[in-house]
Amino acid sequence: MVSPRLLPMGDRAVIAEVAALDEVLALHEALAASRPRGVVDLVPAARTVLVQVDPRRLTLAAARSWIQRTAEGMDAAPPVRADATVVELDAVYDGPDLAETAELLGLSRDELVARHSGAEWTVAFTGFAPGFGYLVSEDWRFDVPRLASPRTRVPAGAIGLAGGFSGAYPRETPGGWRLIATTSALLFDPDAATPALLAPGTRVRFRPTAASDASTGSATGSATPRSPSPSTDRAVEAEPATPRSPSLSRGRPTASGAPPRSPNPSPRRAFRVVEPGLLATLQDLGRPGAASLGVAPSGALDRGALRTANRLVGNDEAEAGVEVTMGGFRAVAEADLWFAVAGAWGAIRLDGHELDPYEAHPWPAGAELHLDWFAHGARAYLAVRGGLAGHEVLGSRATDLLAALGPDPLRAGTLVALAGAASLPIPAAEIAPWGAPHDAELEVELAPGARADWFAASALRDLFESVWTVTNDADRVGVRLDGRALTRVRDGELTSEGMVPGSLQVSPTGRPTILLADGPVTGGYPVIAVATDASLDAIAQARPGSRIRFRHARAN
């Protein structure tokens, strides 16, 4: 029997903390096997399993009871699965830290290679980046210190060691692991039926290979073939047009719960971007449920504004639109269209004529639409009747900036196509009342975080009694706040654990950062509290200089 400690993680998640990684693997296996409806995600980490729910289908109280019942009826060790996927990775042991790491461990280079390649590894959990698997092995007894100064650039395919883990970087990122080898295997392919080659539970062996052989066949075994899908859905493109792959989610529900969208075989051009402004990206309601693969939910930060804009033009609420950050967006229609804008407040002009937000307007072919710089709020949403097409990843057309998934950010010259036909007529009546978003001073509700006990009682008072200021470090990944430093009573590092949008991570400076939709799915800074799901839309409209007051969320 396993006895997890259940920790709150906002109003839609709970963390089950256990004593050791073996218990994490066993608990995750048992929870996955008995998963009830309403569980959005199960995210294992080094000592925890994060369980995220849809409270409309499964309450947090019911989720806690399910976790406890499951834990009471299981063994403390994960079951041995004869059917687990086995992947062999060709590895060229040429890493820049190979010799130094061998010396640190009291081994020769050849002994380190033999120990590493002779072990059978298992993917315990993923995180940090899409497809980055944390590998453990009973054959590996070493504790490898991280680099004192992390590299700003670790190339894709680098194989590293840190603590008791090994791992391979799916894409170029910063990193502090000691690099001992490289592989040319495609570790994360968003266009594959199974995007992550090294998913939790996968068994992995490293096969020493000469550099001259590394480019031919670098991943073998019983893993599912990972060839990209054929291209049929041209979505967001710059000239010359380049076909993009269709949705990977045929047969699985989309973020809205609707059936998956069919590829548009001959997409009709909607508009050409003249100026994207500060940042313009394609966003829908995101890709929840993929955090165990290291993939963030992404999607519109102000989901209510996107839903409203879509309703105004007769679209399904989950259709993709353009998220415009701070304004300055210009585009010319390639066909006769209807559009609506909701969210941040600024002048909207069509060929120089000013129009109202929160209203559907015709957009004739050749006319230029201009969303001027916003006076209030940070993000506006442009919806076009029929929805906008885009490269789908895991059933979503959302752009994830941190993980570089989905369509590229829009730029001058980008052609955006229509996704298809609208499902509803344009509403006859306006949506009222509407007005400028409140961005000078926001009130945000907070639910308890998993690591509130790492902080002094004075820190919790300061969190709720202080006025916090949004700094210039605010984007789709997170919003860093300035204010009184929050005092910790527990030193040391937190073992990486699951995160959710809205998590208030507190860095060693004592200042919190609110993680948003493109934020990492795991993290190592303690979470003192979590913004409620209903508060996230308001946070999306906060600008540098905005003031935030926190208050306690009402208990459900």
Coordinates of C-alpha atoms in Angstrom, one line a residue:
M1 CA 0.0 0.0 0.0
V2 CA 1.2 3.5 -0.8
S3 CA 0.1 6.5 1.4
P4 CA 0.4 9.7 -0.6
R5 CA 0.2 13.1 0.9
L6 CA -2.4 15.1 -1.0
L7 CA -1.5 18.7 -1.6
P8 CA -3.8 21.4 -3.1
M9 CA -2.8 22.9 -6.4
G10 CA -5.4 25.5 -7.1
D11 CA -9.1 25.0 -7.9
R12 CA -8.6 22.3 -10.6
A13 CA -5.7 20.1 -9.5
V14 CA -4.2 18.1 -6.7
I15 CA -0.7 16.8 -6.2
A16 CA -0.1 13.3 -4.7
E17 CA 3.3 13.3 -3.0
V18 CA 5.0 10.0 -2.2
A19 CA 8.4 8.9 -0.7
A20 CA 10.3 7.7 -3.7
L21 CA 10.3 7.5 -7.5
D22 CA 9.3 3.8 -7.5
E23 CA 6.1 4.8 -5.7
V24 CA 5.5 7.6 -8.2
L25 CA 5.7 5.1 -11.1
A26 CA 3.4 2.6 -9.3
L27 CA 0.9 5.3 -8.4
H28 CA 0.9 6.8 -11.9
E29 CA 0.4 3.4 -13.5
A30 CA -2.5 2.6 -11.1
L31 CA -4.2 6.0 -11.6
A32 CA -3.9 5.7 -15.4
A33 CA -5.5 2.3 -15.3
S34 CA -8.5 3.4 -13.3
R35 CA -8.8 7.0 -14.7
P36 CA -12.4 8.3 -14.4
R37 CA -14.1 10.8 -16.6
G38 CA -13.2 14.3 -15.7
V39 CA -9.4 13.7 -15.3
V40 CA -7.7 16.0 -17.8
D41 CA -4.1 15.1 -17.1
L42 CA -1.8 12.9 -15.0
V43 CA 1.7 14.3 -14.7
P44 CA 4.3 12.2 -12.9
A45 CA 7.5 13.8 -11.6
A46 CA 10.3 12.8 -9.3
R47 CA 8.2 12.5 -6.1
T48 CA 4.7 13.5 -7.1
V49 CA 1.9 12.9 -9.5
L50 CA -0.2 15.9 -10.5
V51 CA -3.9 15.2 -11.2
Q52 CA -5.7 17.9 -13.1
V53 CA -9.5 17.7 -13.4
D54 CA -12.4 19.4 -15.1
P55 CA -14.5 20.4 -12.1
R56 CA -17.6 20.3 -14.2
R57 CA -17.2 16.5 -14.5
L58 CA -15.1 15.5 -11.4
T59 CA -14.8 17.6 -8.3
L60 CA -11.5 17.9 -6.5
A61 CA -13.1 16.1 -3.5
A62 CA -14.0 13.2 -5.7
A63 CA -10.5 13.2 -7.2
R64 CA -8.9 13.1 -3.8
S65 CA -11.1 10.1 -2.8
W66 CA -10.2 8.3 -6.0
I67 CA -6.5 8.9 -5.5
Q68 CA -6.7 7.6 -1.9
R69 CA -8.7 4.5 -2.9
T70 CA -6.3 3.7 -5.7
A71 CA -3.2 4.1 -3.5
E72 CA -4.6 1.9 -0.8
G73 CA -5.2 -1.0 -3.2
M74 CA -1.8 -1.1 -4.9
D75 CA 1.8 -2.3 -4.3
A76 CA 4.6 0.1 -3.6
A77 CA 6.5 -1.0 -6.6
P78 CA 5.5 -0.5 -10.2
P79 CA 4.4 -3.6 -12.0
V80 CA 6.8 -5.1 -14.5
R81 CA 5.2 -4.7 -17.9
A82 CA 6.2 -7.2 -20.5
D83 CA 4.4 -5.2 -23.2
A84 CA 6.2 -1.9 -22.5
T85 CA 7.7 -0.2 -25.6
V86 CA 11.4 -0.7 -25.9
V87 CA 13.4 1.8 -27.9
E88 CA 17.1 1.5 -28.7
L89 CA 18.9 4.7 -29.4
D90 CA 22.1 4.9 -31.3
A91 CA 24.5 7.1 -29.3
V92 CA 27.8 8.6 -30.3
Y93 CA 29.7 9.0 -27.0
D94 CA 31.4 12.3 -28.0
G95 CA 29.8 14.7 -25.5
P96 CA 31.9 17.7 -24.3
D97 CA 31.5 16.6 -20.6
L98 CA 32.3 12.9 -21.1
A99 CA 35.9 12.9 -19.8
E100 CA 35.2 15.3 -16.8
T101 CA 32.1 13.3 -15.8
A102 CA 34.0 10.1 -15.9
E103 CA 36.6 11.6 -13.6
L104 CA 34.0 12.9 -11.2
L105 CA 32.6 9.4 -10.9
G106 CA 36.0 7.7 -10.5
L107 CA 35.7 6.0 -13.9
S108 CA 37.6 5.9 -17.1
R109 CA 35.8 7.2 -20.3
D110 CA 35.3 3.6 -21.5
E111 CA 33.9 2.5 -18.2
L112 CA 31.4 5.4 -18.2
V113 CA 30.3 4.5 -21.7
A114 CA 30.0 0.8 -20.7
R115 CA 28.0 1.6 -17.6
H116 CA 25.6 4.0 -19.4
S117 CA 25.0 1.9 -22.5
G118 CA 24.8 -1.3 -20.4
A119 CA 21.9 -0.1 -18.3
E120 CA 18.3 -0.6 -19.2
W121 CA 16.6 2.7 -18.6
T122 CA 12.9 3.6 -18.1
V123 CA 11.2 6.9 -18.8
A124 CA 9.9 7.9 -15.4
F125 CA 8.3 11.1 -16.4
T126 CA 8.6 13.9 -19.0
G127 CA 8.9 17.7 -18.6
F128 CA 11.2 20.7 -19.2
A129 CA 10.5 20.5 -23.0
P130 CA 8.1 18.5 -25.2
G131 CA 9.4 14.9 -25.4
F132 CA 12.2 15.3 -22.8
G133 CA 12.1 12.1 -20.9
Y134 CA 13.7 11.7 -17.4
L135 CA 15.3 8.2 -17.6
V136 CA 16.0 6.1 -14.5
S137 CA 17.7 2.7 -14.2
E138 CA 18.3 0.2 -11.4
D139 CA 21.6 -0.4 -13.0
W140 CA 22.7 3.2 -12.6
R141 CA 23.7 4.1 -9.0
F142 CA 25.5 7.4 -9.7
D143 CA 24.5 10.9 -8.6
V144 CA 25.9 13.3 -11.2
P145 CA 26.1 17.0 -10.2
R146 CA 24.7 19.5 -12.7
L147 CA 27.0 22.1 -14.3
A148 CA 27.8 25.0 -12.0
S149 CA 26.9 27.4 -14.9
P150 CA 24.2 26.1 -17.3
R151 CA 24.9 26.3 -21.0
T152 CA 22.8 28.8 -22.9
R153 CA 22.6 26.4 -25.9
V154 CA 22.4 22.6 -25.7
P155 CA 21.9 21.1 -29.2
A156 CA 19.1 18.8 -30.1
G157 CA 20.0 15.2 -29.6
A158 CA 22.5 15.8 -26.8
I159 CA 22.4 13.0 -24.2
G160 CA 23.1 14.1 -20.6
L161 CA 23.3 13.1 -17.0
A162 CA 22.1 15.0 -13.9
G163 CA 21.4 13.6 -10.4
G164 CA 20.3 10.0 -10.9
F165 CA 18.8 10.7 -14.3
S166 CA 19.8 10.5 -17.9
G167 CA 18.0 12.2 -20.8
A168 CA 18.2 13.3 -24.4
Y169 CA 17.3 16.9 -25.5
P170 CA 14.6 16.8 -28.2
R171 CA 15.3 20.4 -29.4
E172 CA 17.9 23.1 -28.8
T173 CA 17.4 24.7 -25.4
P174 CA 19.5 26.0 -22.5
G175 CA 20.5 23.3 -20.0
G176 CA 22.7 22.4 -17.1
W177 CA 23.1 18.6 -17.6
R178 CA 26.5 17.1 -18.2
L179 CA 26.6 16.1 -21.9
I180 CA 28.2 12.7 -22.7
A181 CA 26.8 11.6 -26.0
T182 CA 24.6 12.5 -29.0
T183 CA 21.8 10.8 -30.9
S184 CA 20.3 11.7 -34.3
A185 CA 16.9 10.1 -33.3
L186 CA 13.8 12.2 -33.8
L187 CA 12.7 12.4 -30.2
F188 CA 9.6 14.6 -30.6
D189 CA 7.7 14.7 -33.8
P190 CA 4.4 16.8 -33.5
D191 CA 3.3 15.2 -36.8
A192 CA 3.5 11.6 -35.6
A193 CA 0.6 9.6 -34.2
T194 CA 2.7 9.3 -31.0
P195 CA 4.6 12.6 -30.8
A196 CA 7.1 11.7 -28.0
L197 CA 9.4 8.8 -28.8
L198 CA 10.3 8.5 -25.1
A199 CA 6.9 8.6 -23.3
P200 CA 6.5 7.6 -19.6
G201 CA 6.9 3.9 -19.1
T202 CA 9.1 3.4 -22.3
R203 CA 12.2 1.2 -21.8
V204 CA 15.3 2.6 -23.4
R205 CA 18.7 1.2 -24.3
F206 CA 21.6 3.2 -25.6
R207 CA 23.6 1.5 -28.4
P208 CA 27.2 2.9 -28.8
T209 CA 27.7 3.9 -32.4
A210 CA 30.5 5.4 -34.4
A211 CA 29.9 8.9 -35.6
S212 CA 30.0 7.8 -39.3
D213 CA 27.0 5.4 -38.6
A214 CA 24.9 7.7 -36.5
S215 CA 22.9 9.2 -39.4
T216 CA 21.5 5.9 -40.5
G217 CA 18.7 4.4 -38.4
S218 CA 19.1 5.8 -34.9
A219 CA 16.1 4.5 -33.2
T220 CA 15.0 0.9 -33.4
G221 CA 13.0 -1.7 -31.5
S222 CA 9.3 -2.0 -30.8
A223 CA 8.5 1.6 -30.9
T224 CA 5.8 2.8 -33.3
P225 CA 7.1 4.1 -36.6
R226 CA 7.3 7.8 -36.5
S227 CA 7.1 9.0 -40.1
P228 CA 5.3 12.4 -40.5
S229 CA 1.8 12.5 -41.8
P230 CA 1.2 13.4 -45.5
S231 CA 0.5 17.0 -46.1
T232 CA -3.1 18.1 -46.9
D233 CA -3.9 21.1 -44.8
R234 CA -2.2 24.3 -45.9
A235 CA -2.8 26.8 -43.1
V236 CA -0.8 29.8 -42.1
E237 CA 1.9 30.4 -44.8
A238 CA 4.3 32.9 -46.2
E239 CA 5.0 33.0 -49.9
P240 CA 6.0 30.7 -51.5
A241 CA 3.3 28.5 -50.1
T242 CA 4.5 25.4 -48.2
P243 CA 2.1 22.6 -47.5
R244 CA 1.7 21.7 -43.8
S245 CA 0.6 18.5 -42.2
P246 CA -3.0 17.8 -41.1
S247 CA -4.4 17.3 -37.6
L248 CA -2.9 14.5 -35.6
S249 CA -6.1 14.1 -33.6
R250 CA -8.4 12.3 -36.0
G251 CA -10.7 10.3 -33.8
R252 CA -10.0 12.2 -30.6
P253 CA -11.9 15.2 -29.2
T254 CA -10.7 18.7 -29.6
A255 CA -10.2 21.2 -26.8
S256 CA -13.9 22.1 -27.0
G257 CA -15.0 18.5 -26.8
A258 CA -16.3 18.6 -30.3
P259 CA -15.4 16.0 -33.0
P260 CA -11.9 16.6 -34.5
R261 CA -11.8 19.1 -37.4
S262 CA -11.4 17.7 -40.9
P263 CA -8.6 18.9 -43.1
N264 CA -9.6 21.6 -45.5
P265 CA -8.4 20.2 -48.9
S266 CA -8.4 23.5 -50.7
P267 CA -8.3 26.3 -48.1
R268 CA -9.6 29.7 -49.2
R269 CA -7.3 32.6 -48.5
A270 CA -8.7 34.9 -45.7
F271 CA -6.2 37.7 -45.4
R272 CA -2.6 38.8 -45.8
V273 CA -0.7 40.2 -42.8
V274 CA 0.8 43.7 -43.5
E275 CA 2.1 44.3 -40.0
P276 CA 1.9 41.9 -37.1
G277 CA 2.4 44.6 -34.4
L278 CA 4.3 43.5 -31.3
L279 CA 3.1 39.9 -31.5
A280 CA 0.3 38.2 -33.4
T281 CA -0.3 34.4 -33.1
L282 CA -3.0 32.0 -34.1
Q283 CA -4.8 30.7 -31.0
D284 CA -7.8 28.5 -30.2
L285 CA -8.7 26.9 -26.9
G286 CA -5.4 25.0 -26.7
R287 CA -4.3 21.4 -26.3
P288 CA -5.1 20.3 -22.7
G289 CA -4.3 16.8 -21.7
A290 CA -0.7 16.5 -23.1
A291 CA 1.3 17.7 -20.1
S292 CA 2.6 14.2 -19.5
L293 CA 4.4 14.5 -22.8
G294 CA 5.9 17.8 -21.7
V295 CA 3.4 19.8 -23.8
A296 CA 1.7 22.9 -22.3
P297 CA -2.0 23.6 -22.9
S298 CA -1.3 26.9 -24.8
G299 CA -4.3 28.5 -26.5
A300 CA -5.8 31.9 -26.0
L301 CA -4.8 33.6 -22.8
D302 CA -8.2 35.4 -22.6
R303 CA -10.4 32.5 -23.5
G304 CA -13.6 34.5 -22.8
A305 CA -12.6 37.2 -25.4
L306 CA -11.9 34.6 -28.1
R307 CA -15.1 32.8 -27.4
T308 CA -17.1 36.0 -27.6
A309 CA -15.4 37.1 -30.9
N310 CA -16.2 33.7 -32.4
R311 CA -19.8 33.8 -31.3
L312 CA -20.2 37.2 -32.9
V313 CA -19.4 35.8 -36.4
G314 CA -21.3 32.6 -36.0
N315 CA -18.3 30.3 -35.3
D316 CA -17.9 27.5 -32.8
E317 CA -16.3 29.0 -29.7
A318 CA -13.2 26.8 -30.1
E319 CA -12.3 28.1 -33.6
A320 CA -8.9 29.6 -34.1
G321 CA -8.5 33.4 -34.3
V322 CA -5.6 35.8 -34.1
E323 CA -4.4 36.9 -30.7
V324 CA -2.9 40.4 -31.1
T325 CA -0.6 41.6 -28.3
M326 CA -0.6 45.3 -27.5
G327 CA -2.0 46.2 -31.0
G328 CA -0.4 47.5 -34.2
F329 CA -1.8 44.8 -36.4
R330 CA -2.7 45.4 -40.0
A331 CA -4.1 42.9 -42.6
V332 CA -5.7 43.1 -46.0
A333 CA -8.6 40.8 -46.9
E334 CA -8.1 38.3 -49.8
A335 CA -11.8 37.7 -50.0
D336 CA -15.1 39.1 -48.7
L337 CA -15.2 38.3 -45.0
W338 CA -16.9 39.0 -41.8
F339 CA -14.9 39.7 -38.6
A340 CA -15.2 40.7 -35.0
V341 CA -12.7 41.9 -32.4
A342 CA -13.0 41.4 -28.6
G343 CA -10.7 41.8 -25.6
A344 CA -8.2 44.7 -25.3
W345 CA -9.4 48.2 -26.2
G346 CA -8.1 50.3 -29.0
A347 CA -9.1 51.9 -32.2
I348 CA -10.3 49.5 -35.0
R349 CA -10.2 50.9 -38.5
L350 CA -11.3 49.4 -41.8
D351 CA -9.8 51.5 -44.7
G352 CA -9.6 54.4 -42.2
H353 CA -13.2 54.2 -40.9
E354 CA -13.4 53.5 -37.2
L355 CA -15.6 50.6 -36.1
D356 CA -16.8 49.3 -32.7
P357 CA -15.4 46.2 -31.0
Y358 CA -17.8 43.4 -29.9
E359 CA -19.7 43.7 -33.2
A360 CA -19.6 41.7 -36.4
H361 CA -18.5 43.7 -39.5
P362 CA -18.2 43.0 -43.2
W363 CA -14.6 43.0 -44.4
P364 CA -14.5 43.4 -48.2
A365 CA -11.8 42.0 -50.3
G366 CA -8.9 44.4 -50.6
A367 CA -9.8 46.4 -47.5
E368 CA -7.2 47.0 -44.8
L369 CA -8.0 46.2 -41.2
H370 CA -6.0 48.1 -38.6
L371 CA -6.0 47.3 -34.9
D372 CA -4.2 50.3 -33.4
W373 CA -2.1 50.2 -30.3
F374 CA -4.3 49.4 -27.3
A375 CA -5.2 51.9 -24.7
H376 CA -6.6 49.3 -22.3
G377 CA -5.7 45.7 -21.9
A378 CA -3.0 43.7 -23.5
R379 CA -4.6 41.2 -25.9
A380 CA -7.4 41.4 -28.5
Y381 CA -8.8 38.6 -30.5
L382 CA -9.7 38.8 -34.2
A383 CA -12.2 36.2 -35.3
V384 CA -13.2 35.7 -38.9
R385 CA -16.3 33.9 -40.0
G386 CA -15.4 30.3 -40.9
G387 CA -12.5 30.2 -38.5
L388 CA -8.8 30.3 -39.4
A389 CA -6.8 27.4 -40.6
G390 CA -3.4 26.5 -39.1
H391 CA -1.0 23.7 -38.6
E392 CA -2.6 21.4 -36.1
V393 CA -0.6 19.7 -33.3
L394 CA -2.4 17.4 -31.0
G395 CA -5.8 18.6 -32.2
S396 CA -5.1 22.4 -31.7
R397 CA -4.0 25.2 -34.0
A398 CA -2.6 27.2 -31.1
T399 CA 0.9 28.6 -31.3
D400 CA 3.1 27.6 -28.3
L401 CA 6.0 30.1 -28.2
L402 CA 8.1 28.3 -25.5
A403 CA 7.9 24.9 -27.2
A404 CA 7.8 26.2 -30.8
L405 CA 4.7 24.1 -31.6
G406 CA 1.9 24.9 -33.9
P407 CA 1.9 27.7 -36.5
D408 CA 4.7 30.2 -36.5
P409 CA 3.9 33.7 -35.2
L410 CA 2.4 35.8 -37.9
R411 CA 4.7 38.2 -39.8
A412 CA 4.5 40.6 -42.7
G413 CA 3.5 38.8 -45.8
T414 CA 1.9 35.8 -44.0
L415 CA -1.2 34.5 -45.8
V416 CA -3.9 33.1 -43.4
A417 CA -6.6 30.8 -44.8
L418 CA -10.1 30.0 -43.7
A419 CA -10.7 26.8 -41.9
G420 CA -14.1 26.1 -43.4
A421 CA -17.7 27.3 -43.1
A422 CA -19.2 28.8 -40.1
S423 CA -21.7 26.6 -38.2
L424 CA -24.2 29.3 -37.1
P425 CA -25.6 32.5 -38.5
I426 CA -24.3 35.8 -37.3
P427 CA -26.3 36.9 -34.2
A428 CA -28.9 39.5 -35.0
A429 CA -28.4 41.2 -31.6
E430 CA -25.2 42.7 -30.2
I431 CA -23.5 41.0 -27.2
A432 CA -24.0 43.4 -24.3
P433 CA -22.8 44.8 -22.0
W434 CA -19.2 45.3 -23.0
G435 CA -16.5 47.7 -22.2
A436 CA -12.7 48.2 -21.8
P437 CA -10.9 45.6 -19.8
H438 CA -9.8 46.7 -16.3
D439 CA -6.0 46.8 -16.5
A440 CA -5.0 49.5 -14.1
E441 CA -5.7 47.5 -10.9
L442 CA -6.9 43.9 -11.0
E443 CA -8.3 41.7 -8.3
V444 CA -7.2 38.1 -8.7
E445 CA -8.5 35.1 -6.7
L446 CA -6.0 32.7 -5.3
A447 CA -6.5 29.1 -4.2
P448 CA -3.9 27.3 -2.1
G449 CA -0.6 26.1 -3.7
A450 CA 1.2 22.8 -3.0
R451 CA 4.1 24.4 -1.3
A452 CA 2.6 27.2 0.8
D453 CA 4.2 25.5 3.9
W454 CA 7.6 26.4 2.5
F455 CA 6.9 30.1 3.3
A456 CA 6.6 32.1 6.6
A457 CA 3.2 33.2 7.9
S458 CA 4.4 36.7 7.1
A459 CA 4.8 35.8 3.4
L460 CA 1.2 34.7 3.2
R461 CA 0.1 37.9 4.8
D462 CA 2.2 40.0 2.4
L463 CA 0.9 38.0 -0.6
F464 CA -2.6 39.1 0.1
E465 CA -2.1 42.5 1.7
S466 CA 0.5 43.9 -0.8
V467 CA -0.2 45.6 -4.1
W468 CA 1.9 43.8 -6.8
T469 CA 3.1 45.4 -10.0
V470 CA 3.4 43.7 -13.4
T471 CA 7.0 44.0 -14.6
N472 CA 8.2 44.2 -18.2
D473 CA 8.8 40.4 -18.0
A474 CA 5.3 39.5 -19.0
D475 CA 4.5 37.2 -22.0
R476 CA 2.6 34.1 -22.9
V477 CA 4.8 32.0 -20.6
G478 CA 4.3 34.0 -17.4
V479 CA 3.9 37.3 -15.7
R480 CA 6.7 38.3 -13.3
L481 CA 5.5 40.5 -10.4
D482 CA 7.4 43.1 -8.3
G483 CA 6.7 43.8 -4.7
R484 CA 7.8 42.8 -1.2
A485 CA 9.9 39.7 -1.1
L486 CA 8.1 36.6 0.2
T487 CA 10.1 34.9 3.0
R488 CA 10.8 31.2 2.9
V489 CA 11.2 29.0 5.9
R490 CA 12.5 26.1 4.0
D491 CA 15.8 26.2 2.1
G492 CA 17.1 24.1 -0.7
E493 CA 15.7 23.0 -4.1
L494 CA 12.3 21.6 -4.7
T495 CA 12.3 18.4 -6.7
S496 CA 10.7 19.1 -10.1
E497 CA 6.9 18.7 -10.0
G498 CA 3.9 19.4 -12.1
M499 CA 2.6 22.9 -12.8
V500 CA -0.7 24.3 -14.0
P501 CA -1.5 27.7 -15.6
G502 CA -2.0 30.2 -12.8
S503 CA 0.7 28.7 -10.5
L504 CA 2.6 31.4 -8.5
Q505 CA 6.1 30.2 -8.5
V506 CA 8.4 32.0 -6.1
S507 CA 12.1 32.2 -7.2
P508 CA 15.0 32.7 -4.8
T509 CA 14.5 36.5 -5.1
G510 CA 11.2 36.1 -3.2
R511 CA 9.1 37.6 -6.1
P512 CA 6.4 35.5 -7.7
T513 CA 5.8 34.7 -11.3
I514 CA 2.3 33.7 -12.5
L515 CA 2.7 30.9 -15.1
L516 CA 0.4 31.2 -18.1
A517 CA -0.7 28.9 -20.9
D518 CA 2.7 28.5 -22.6
G519 CA 4.5 28.0 -19.3
P520 CA 6.5 24.8 -18.4
V521 CA 4.5 21.8 -17.4
T522 CA 7.0 21.0 -14.6
G523 CA 9.0 23.3 -12.4
G524 CA 11.4 23.4 -9.4
Y525 CA 10.4 26.6 -7.7
P526 CA 7.8 26.3 -4.9
V527 CA 4.2 27.3 -5.6
I528 CA 2.7 29.4 -2.9
A529 CA -0.7 29.7 -4.4
V530 CA -2.6 29.3 -7.7
A531 CA -4.8 31.8 -9.5
T532 CA -8.2 30.4 -10.1
D533 CA -9.2 29.3 -13.5
A534 CA -11.8 32.2 -13.7
S535 CA -9.0 34.7 -13.0
L536 CA -6.7 33.8 -15.8
D537 CA -8.6 35.8 -18.4
A538 CA -8.1 39.0 -16.3
I539 CA -4.4 38.3 -15.9
A540 CA -4.1 38.0 -19.7
Q541 CA -5.1 41.7 -20.0
A542 CA -2.5 42.9 -17.5
R543 CA 0.1 45.2 -18.9
P544 CA 3.5 46.2 -17.6
G545 CA 2.7 48.6 -14.7
S546 CA -0.7 47.1 -14.0
R547 CA -1.3 46.6 -10.2
I548 CA -2.6 43.3 -8.9
R549 CA -4.3 42.6 -5.5
F550 CA -4.8 39.0 -4.5
R551 CA -7.7 37.8 -2.5
H552 CA -8.7 34.4 -1.2
A553 CA -10.8 32.3 -3.5
R554 CA -14.2 31.3 -2.2
A555 CA -14.3 27.6 -1.2
N556 CA -16.4 25.4 -3.5

